[in-house]
Each structure stands twice: as structure tokens, then as C-alpha cells.
mmCIF file of C-alpha atoms and ligand atoms in Angstrom:
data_model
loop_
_atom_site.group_PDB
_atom_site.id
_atom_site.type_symbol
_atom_site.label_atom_id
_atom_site.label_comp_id
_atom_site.label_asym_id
_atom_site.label_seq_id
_atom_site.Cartn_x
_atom_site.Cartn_y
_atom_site.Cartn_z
ATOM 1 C CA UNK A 1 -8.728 -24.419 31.897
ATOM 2 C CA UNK A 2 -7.736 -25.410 28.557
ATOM 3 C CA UNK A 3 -10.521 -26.100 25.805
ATOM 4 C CA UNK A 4 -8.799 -28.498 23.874
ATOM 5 C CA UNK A 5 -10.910 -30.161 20.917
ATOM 6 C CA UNK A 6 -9.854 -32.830 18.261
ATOM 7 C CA UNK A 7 -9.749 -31.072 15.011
ATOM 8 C CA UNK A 8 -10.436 -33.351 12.123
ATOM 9 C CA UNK A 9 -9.928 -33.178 8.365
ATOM 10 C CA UNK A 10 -13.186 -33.678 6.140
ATOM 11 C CA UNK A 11 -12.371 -34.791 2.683
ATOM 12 C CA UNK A 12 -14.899 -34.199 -0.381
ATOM 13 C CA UNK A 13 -17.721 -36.509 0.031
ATOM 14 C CA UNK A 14 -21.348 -36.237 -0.254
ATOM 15 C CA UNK A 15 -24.636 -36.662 1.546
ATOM 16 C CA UNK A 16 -26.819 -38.223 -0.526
ATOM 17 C CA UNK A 17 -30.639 -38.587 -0.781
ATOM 18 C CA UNK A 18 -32.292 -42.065 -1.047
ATOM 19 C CA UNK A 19 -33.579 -41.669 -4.542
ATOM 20 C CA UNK A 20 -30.899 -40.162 -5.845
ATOM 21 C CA UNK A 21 -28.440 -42.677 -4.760
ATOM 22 C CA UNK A 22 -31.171 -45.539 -6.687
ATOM 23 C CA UNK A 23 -30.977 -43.379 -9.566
ATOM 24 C CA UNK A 24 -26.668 -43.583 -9.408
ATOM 25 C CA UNK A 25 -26.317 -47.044 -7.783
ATOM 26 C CA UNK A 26 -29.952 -49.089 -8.471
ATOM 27 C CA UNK A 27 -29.810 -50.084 -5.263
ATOM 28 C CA UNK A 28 -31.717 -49.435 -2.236
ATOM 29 C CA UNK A 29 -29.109 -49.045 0.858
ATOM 30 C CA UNK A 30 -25.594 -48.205 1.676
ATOM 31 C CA UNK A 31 -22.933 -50.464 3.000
ATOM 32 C CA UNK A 32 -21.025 -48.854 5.711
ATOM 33 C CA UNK A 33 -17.342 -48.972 5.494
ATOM 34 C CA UNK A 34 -17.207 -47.807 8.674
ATOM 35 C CA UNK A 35 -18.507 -45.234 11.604
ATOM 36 C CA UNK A 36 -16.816 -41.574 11.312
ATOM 37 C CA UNK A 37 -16.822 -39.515 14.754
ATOM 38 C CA UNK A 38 -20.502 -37.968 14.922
ATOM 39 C CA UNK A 39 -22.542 -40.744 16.326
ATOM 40 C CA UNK A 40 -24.667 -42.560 13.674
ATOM 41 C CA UNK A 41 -22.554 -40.907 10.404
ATOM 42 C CA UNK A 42 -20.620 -43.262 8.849
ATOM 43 C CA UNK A 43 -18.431 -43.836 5.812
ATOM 44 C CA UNK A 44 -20.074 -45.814 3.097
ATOM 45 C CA UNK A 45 -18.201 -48.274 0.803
ATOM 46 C CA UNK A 46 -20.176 -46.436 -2.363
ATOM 47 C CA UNK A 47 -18.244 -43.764 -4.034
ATOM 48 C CA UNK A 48 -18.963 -41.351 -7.217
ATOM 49 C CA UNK A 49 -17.610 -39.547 -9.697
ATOM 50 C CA UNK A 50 -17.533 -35.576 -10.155
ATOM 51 C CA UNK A 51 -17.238 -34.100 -13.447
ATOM 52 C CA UNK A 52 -16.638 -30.711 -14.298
ATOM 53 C CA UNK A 53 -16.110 -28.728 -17.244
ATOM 54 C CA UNK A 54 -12.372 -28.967 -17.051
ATOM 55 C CA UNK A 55 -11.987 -32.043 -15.208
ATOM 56 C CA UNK A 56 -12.989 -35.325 -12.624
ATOM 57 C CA UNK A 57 -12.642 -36.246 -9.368
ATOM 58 C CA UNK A 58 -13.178 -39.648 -9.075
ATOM 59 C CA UNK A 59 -14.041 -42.157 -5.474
ATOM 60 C CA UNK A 60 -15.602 -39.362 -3.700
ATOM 61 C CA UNK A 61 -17.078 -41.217 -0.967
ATOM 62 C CA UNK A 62 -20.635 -41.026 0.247
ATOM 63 C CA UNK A 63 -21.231 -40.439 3.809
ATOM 64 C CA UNK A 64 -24.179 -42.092 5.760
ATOM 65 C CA UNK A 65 -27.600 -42.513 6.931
ATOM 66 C CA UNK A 66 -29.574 -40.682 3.869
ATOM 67 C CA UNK A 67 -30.137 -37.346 4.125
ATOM 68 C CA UNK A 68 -33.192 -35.498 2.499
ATOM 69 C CA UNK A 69 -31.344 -33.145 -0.174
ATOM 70 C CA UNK A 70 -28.075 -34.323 -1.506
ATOM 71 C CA UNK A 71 -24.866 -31.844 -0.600
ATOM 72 C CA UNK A 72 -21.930 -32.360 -2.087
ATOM 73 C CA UNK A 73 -19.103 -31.035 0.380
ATOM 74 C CA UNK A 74 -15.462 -30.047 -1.902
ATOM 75 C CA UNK A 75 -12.349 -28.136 -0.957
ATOM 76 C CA UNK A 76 -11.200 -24.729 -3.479
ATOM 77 C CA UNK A 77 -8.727 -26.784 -5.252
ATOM 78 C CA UNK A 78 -11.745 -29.291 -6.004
ATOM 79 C CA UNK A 79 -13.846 -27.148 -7.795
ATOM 80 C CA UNK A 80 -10.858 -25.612 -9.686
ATOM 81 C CA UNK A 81 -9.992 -28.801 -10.885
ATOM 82 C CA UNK A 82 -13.453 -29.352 -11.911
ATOM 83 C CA UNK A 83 -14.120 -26.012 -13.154
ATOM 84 C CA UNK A 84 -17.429 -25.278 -11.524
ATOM 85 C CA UNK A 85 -17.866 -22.591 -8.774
ATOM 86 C CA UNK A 86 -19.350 -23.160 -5.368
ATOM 87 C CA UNK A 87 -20.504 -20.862 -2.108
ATOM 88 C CA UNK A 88 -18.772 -21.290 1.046
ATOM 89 C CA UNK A 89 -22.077 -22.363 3.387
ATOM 90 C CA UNK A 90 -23.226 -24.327 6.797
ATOM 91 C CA UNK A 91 -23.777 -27.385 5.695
ATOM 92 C CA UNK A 92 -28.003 -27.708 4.533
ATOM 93 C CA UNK A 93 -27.898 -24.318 3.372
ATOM 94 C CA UNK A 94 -28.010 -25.164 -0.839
ATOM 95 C CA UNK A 95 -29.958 -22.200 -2.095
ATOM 96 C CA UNK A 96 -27.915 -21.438 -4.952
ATOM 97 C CA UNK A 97 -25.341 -23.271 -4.548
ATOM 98 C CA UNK A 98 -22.953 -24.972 -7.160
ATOM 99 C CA UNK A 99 -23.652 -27.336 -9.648
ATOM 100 C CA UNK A 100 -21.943 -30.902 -10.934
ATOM 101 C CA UNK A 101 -22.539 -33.861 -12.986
ATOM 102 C CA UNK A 102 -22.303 -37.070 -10.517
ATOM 103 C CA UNK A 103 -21.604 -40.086 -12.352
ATOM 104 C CA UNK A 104 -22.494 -43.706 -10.517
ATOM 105 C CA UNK A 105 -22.369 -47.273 -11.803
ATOM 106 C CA UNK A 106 -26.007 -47.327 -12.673
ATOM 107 C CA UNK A 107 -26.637 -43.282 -13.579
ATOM 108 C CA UNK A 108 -25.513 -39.783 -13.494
ATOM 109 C CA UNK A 109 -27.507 -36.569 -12.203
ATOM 110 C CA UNK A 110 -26.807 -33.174 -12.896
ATOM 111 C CA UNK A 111 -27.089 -31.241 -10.098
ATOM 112 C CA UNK A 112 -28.007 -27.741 -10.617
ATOM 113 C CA UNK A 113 -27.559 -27.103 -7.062
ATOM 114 C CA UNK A 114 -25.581 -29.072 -4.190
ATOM 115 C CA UNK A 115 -22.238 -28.169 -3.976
ATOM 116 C CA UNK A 116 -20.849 -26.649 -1.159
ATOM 117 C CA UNK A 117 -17.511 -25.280 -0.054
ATOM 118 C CA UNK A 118 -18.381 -26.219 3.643
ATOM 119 C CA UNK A 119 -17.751 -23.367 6.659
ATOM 120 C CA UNK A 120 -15.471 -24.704 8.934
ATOM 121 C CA UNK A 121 -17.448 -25.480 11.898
ATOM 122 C CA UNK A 122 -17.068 -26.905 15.909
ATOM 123 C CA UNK A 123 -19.595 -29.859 16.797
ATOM 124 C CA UNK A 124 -20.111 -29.608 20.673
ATOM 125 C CA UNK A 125 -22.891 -31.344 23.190
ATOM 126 C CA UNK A 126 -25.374 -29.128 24.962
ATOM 127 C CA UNK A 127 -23.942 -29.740 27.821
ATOM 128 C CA UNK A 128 -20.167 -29.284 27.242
ATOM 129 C CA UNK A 129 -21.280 -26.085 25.255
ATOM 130 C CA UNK A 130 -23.268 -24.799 28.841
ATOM 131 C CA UNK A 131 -19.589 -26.117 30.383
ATOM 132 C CA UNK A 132 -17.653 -23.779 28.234
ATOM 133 C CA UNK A 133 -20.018 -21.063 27.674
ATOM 134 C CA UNK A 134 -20.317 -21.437 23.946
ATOM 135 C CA UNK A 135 -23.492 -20.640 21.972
ATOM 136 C CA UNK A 136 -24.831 -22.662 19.139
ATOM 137 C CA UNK A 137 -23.919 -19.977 15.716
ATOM 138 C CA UNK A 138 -21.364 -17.592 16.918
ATOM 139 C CA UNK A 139 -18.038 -17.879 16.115
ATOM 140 C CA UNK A 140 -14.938 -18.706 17.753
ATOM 141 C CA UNK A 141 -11.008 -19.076 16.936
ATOM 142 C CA UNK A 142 -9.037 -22.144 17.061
ATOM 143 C CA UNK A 143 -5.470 -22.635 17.299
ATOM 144 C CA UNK A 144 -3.645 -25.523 16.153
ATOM 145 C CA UNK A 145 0.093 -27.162 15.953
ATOM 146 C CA UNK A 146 0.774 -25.684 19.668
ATOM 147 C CA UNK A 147 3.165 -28.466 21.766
ATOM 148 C CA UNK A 148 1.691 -31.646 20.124
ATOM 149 C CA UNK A 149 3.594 -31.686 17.153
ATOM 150 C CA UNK A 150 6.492 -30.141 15.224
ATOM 151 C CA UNK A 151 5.289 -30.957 12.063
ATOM 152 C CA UNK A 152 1.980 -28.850 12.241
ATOM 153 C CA UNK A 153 2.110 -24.808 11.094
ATOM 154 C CA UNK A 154 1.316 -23.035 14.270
ATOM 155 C CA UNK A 155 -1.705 -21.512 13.304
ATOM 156 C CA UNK A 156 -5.268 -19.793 14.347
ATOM 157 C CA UNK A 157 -8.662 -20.374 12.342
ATOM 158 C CA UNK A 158 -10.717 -17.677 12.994
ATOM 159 C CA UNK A 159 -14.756 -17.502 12.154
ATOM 160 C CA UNK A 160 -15.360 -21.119 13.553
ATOM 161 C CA UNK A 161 -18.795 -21.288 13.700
ATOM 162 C CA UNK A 162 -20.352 -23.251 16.879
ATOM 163 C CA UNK A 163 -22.966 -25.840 15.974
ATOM 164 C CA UNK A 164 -24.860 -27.293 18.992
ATOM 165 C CA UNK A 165 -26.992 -30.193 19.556
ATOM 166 C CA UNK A 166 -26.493 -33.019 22.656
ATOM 167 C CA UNK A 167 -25.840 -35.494 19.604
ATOM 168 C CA UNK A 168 -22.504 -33.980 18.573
ATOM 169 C CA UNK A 169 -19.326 -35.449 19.157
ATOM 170 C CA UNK A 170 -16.639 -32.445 20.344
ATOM 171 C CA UNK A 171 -15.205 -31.729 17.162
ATOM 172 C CA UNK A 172 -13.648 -29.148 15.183
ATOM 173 C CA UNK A 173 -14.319 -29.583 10.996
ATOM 174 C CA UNK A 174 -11.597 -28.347 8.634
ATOM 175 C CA UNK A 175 -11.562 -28.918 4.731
ATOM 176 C CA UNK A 176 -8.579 -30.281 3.028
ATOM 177 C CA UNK A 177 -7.308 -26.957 1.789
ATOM 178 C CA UNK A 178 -6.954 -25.216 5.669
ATOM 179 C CA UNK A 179 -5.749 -28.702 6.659
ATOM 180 C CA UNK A 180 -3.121 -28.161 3.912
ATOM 181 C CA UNK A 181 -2.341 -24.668 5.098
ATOM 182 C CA UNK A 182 -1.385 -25.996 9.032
ATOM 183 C CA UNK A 183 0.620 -29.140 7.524
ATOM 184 C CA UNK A 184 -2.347 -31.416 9.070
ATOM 185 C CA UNK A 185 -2.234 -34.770 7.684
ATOM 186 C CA UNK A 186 -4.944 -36.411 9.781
ATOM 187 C CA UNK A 187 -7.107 -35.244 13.468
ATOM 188 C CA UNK A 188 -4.424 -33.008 15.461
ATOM 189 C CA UNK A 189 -5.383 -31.490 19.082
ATOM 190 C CA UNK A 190 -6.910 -28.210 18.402
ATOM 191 C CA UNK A 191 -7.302 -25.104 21.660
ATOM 192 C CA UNK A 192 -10.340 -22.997 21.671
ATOM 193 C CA UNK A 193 -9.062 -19.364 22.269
ATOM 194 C CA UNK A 194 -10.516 -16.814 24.425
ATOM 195 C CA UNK A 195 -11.522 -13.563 22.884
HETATM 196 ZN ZN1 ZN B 1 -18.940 -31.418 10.720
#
């Protein structure tokens, strides 16, 4: 039986807390732009600005409902062009993570923690990881750019670490940068390999 899983491509964005986003946006809500794969996430029509000290990234999106710490998720090549430095971590784990100024239209905040180069990562159900015999926190390998498409590097991501909880959508989460590696422009069919 094949394990196939949708493997998507998370661009830098940020989960933000509710006061925080009053203190960048003086306002109380987010406006969804529109619903992203894990039920109740969505995209949010707010956006901020990253500055570094040897550059910006500007419109990086904020990702809905609040969260209670804000993370700030970037790819290598994101923190180089903002010169900061940033751990590679499961998302919610900040201690000592990387810092960044986040400029909105009604504030800034420097963050002396937050940033996050985030572990690429599978989101499965309870009961499709009982199906498949997969364990919430150990790590698997995926292969991608087999059959579906010519245009996508054959490759296998190793150290995919399993996160599981009956809310998940089956999906695989790769930054930007290991989406750039495999020639993956957008989701691409993804096969969980046997060890
Ligand atoms: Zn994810």
C-alpha cells in the first residue's frame, strides 16, 4: 500500500498573539483572506514587515486564529537577507530563538525571541496515524517528484517529524528553501517511505 501524502510549501508568515497584533495593526481581529489546509487556520489579509540588520522582507502574511506567543516562521535565505540568525525548531518551541523588528501600520515590536526556521514536519489524524502505524514525534522520510511530474527533483527528505492530533489534515510541511531544492512550485504528491 502506498502512503501517499500532499506535501505543501509554507512560505514565511507569522502566528501572531492578540495584543501584539493591536499593538502593530490597532485593531482588534483579523480578516481572513482565506482557509489554508489545517482545519480552522487560515490566511489573513494583514501582512507585516521584517527588518533586519542588513535588510526587509516586506507582506509577510499573518496566519490565523490568534495564537498565545507570536512565532515568526522564515526560510535560510530569509534570515540571510535580514541578517538575523534563527534555530531550526517544532513550531511553539521559542526558547531562544531569533529575534526581529516587525513593523505594522499602527506599530513595530522588537522581538527578542520568535523566529523560527520551522522543522519540516507531517500533520496526520489519530486515526490514519493508527492506519499507517506512525507515532506522533518520530521521524520518517519522504520522497517526492516520483511519476507525478517531470518538473520536480526526485528527491527524499529525511528527519520528517510526525505530529499527531485527530484535528490534522494529512499533510507534509516543507519551507521554501527544500521546496526550492525539489523544483516544487506549489503542493506536489509526496510517498512516505518504509525504513
Ligand atoms: Zn504544519
Amino acid at each position: 500500500m502506498k502512503k501517499e501524502i500532499i506535501v505543501e510549501v509554507s512560505a514565511r508568515h507569522l502566528h501572531i498573539s492578540q495584543a501584539d497584533y493591536k499593538t502593530l495593526f490597532n485593531k482588534d481581529e483579523l480578516t481572513k483572506m482565506k482557509d489554508i489546509s489545517q482545519p480552522g487556520q487560515f490566511a489573513a489579509n494583514e501582512t507585516v514587515t521584517l527588518h533586519g540588520s542588513k535588510g526587509e522582507i516586506g507582506n509577510v502574511r499573518i496566519l490565523g486564529p490568534f495564537r498565545s506567543q507570536t512565532q515568526i516562521e522564515l526560510a535560510k535565505t530569509d534570515i540571510y537577507t535580514l541578517g538575523i540568525e534563527a534555530p531550526l525548531r517544532l513550531s511553539g518551541q521559542l526558547k531562544d530563538s531569533g529575534g526581529v523588528l516587525v513593523v505594522g501600520p499602527a506599530g513595530h515590536i522588537e522581538y527578542k525571541t520568535g523566529v523560527i526556521l520551522a522543522l519540516r514536519h507531517l500533520h496526520i489524524s489519530e486515526t490514519k496515524a493508527a492506519e499507517w502505524n506512525l507515532k506522533h514525534g518520530q521521524n520518517i522520510r519522504i520522497r517526492v517528484g516520483e511519476g507525478e511530474s517531470d518538473d520536480i527533483k526526485d528527491m527524499v527528505f529525511e528527519e520528517i517529524i510526525v505530529r499527531v492530533d485527530e484535528s490534522y489534515t494529512l499533510a507534509c510541511h516543507i519551507d521554501t528553501d527544500e521546496a526550492n531544492a525539489a523544483n516544487i512550485n506549489k503542493s506536489t504528491l509526496g510517498i512516505i517511505l518504509d525504513e
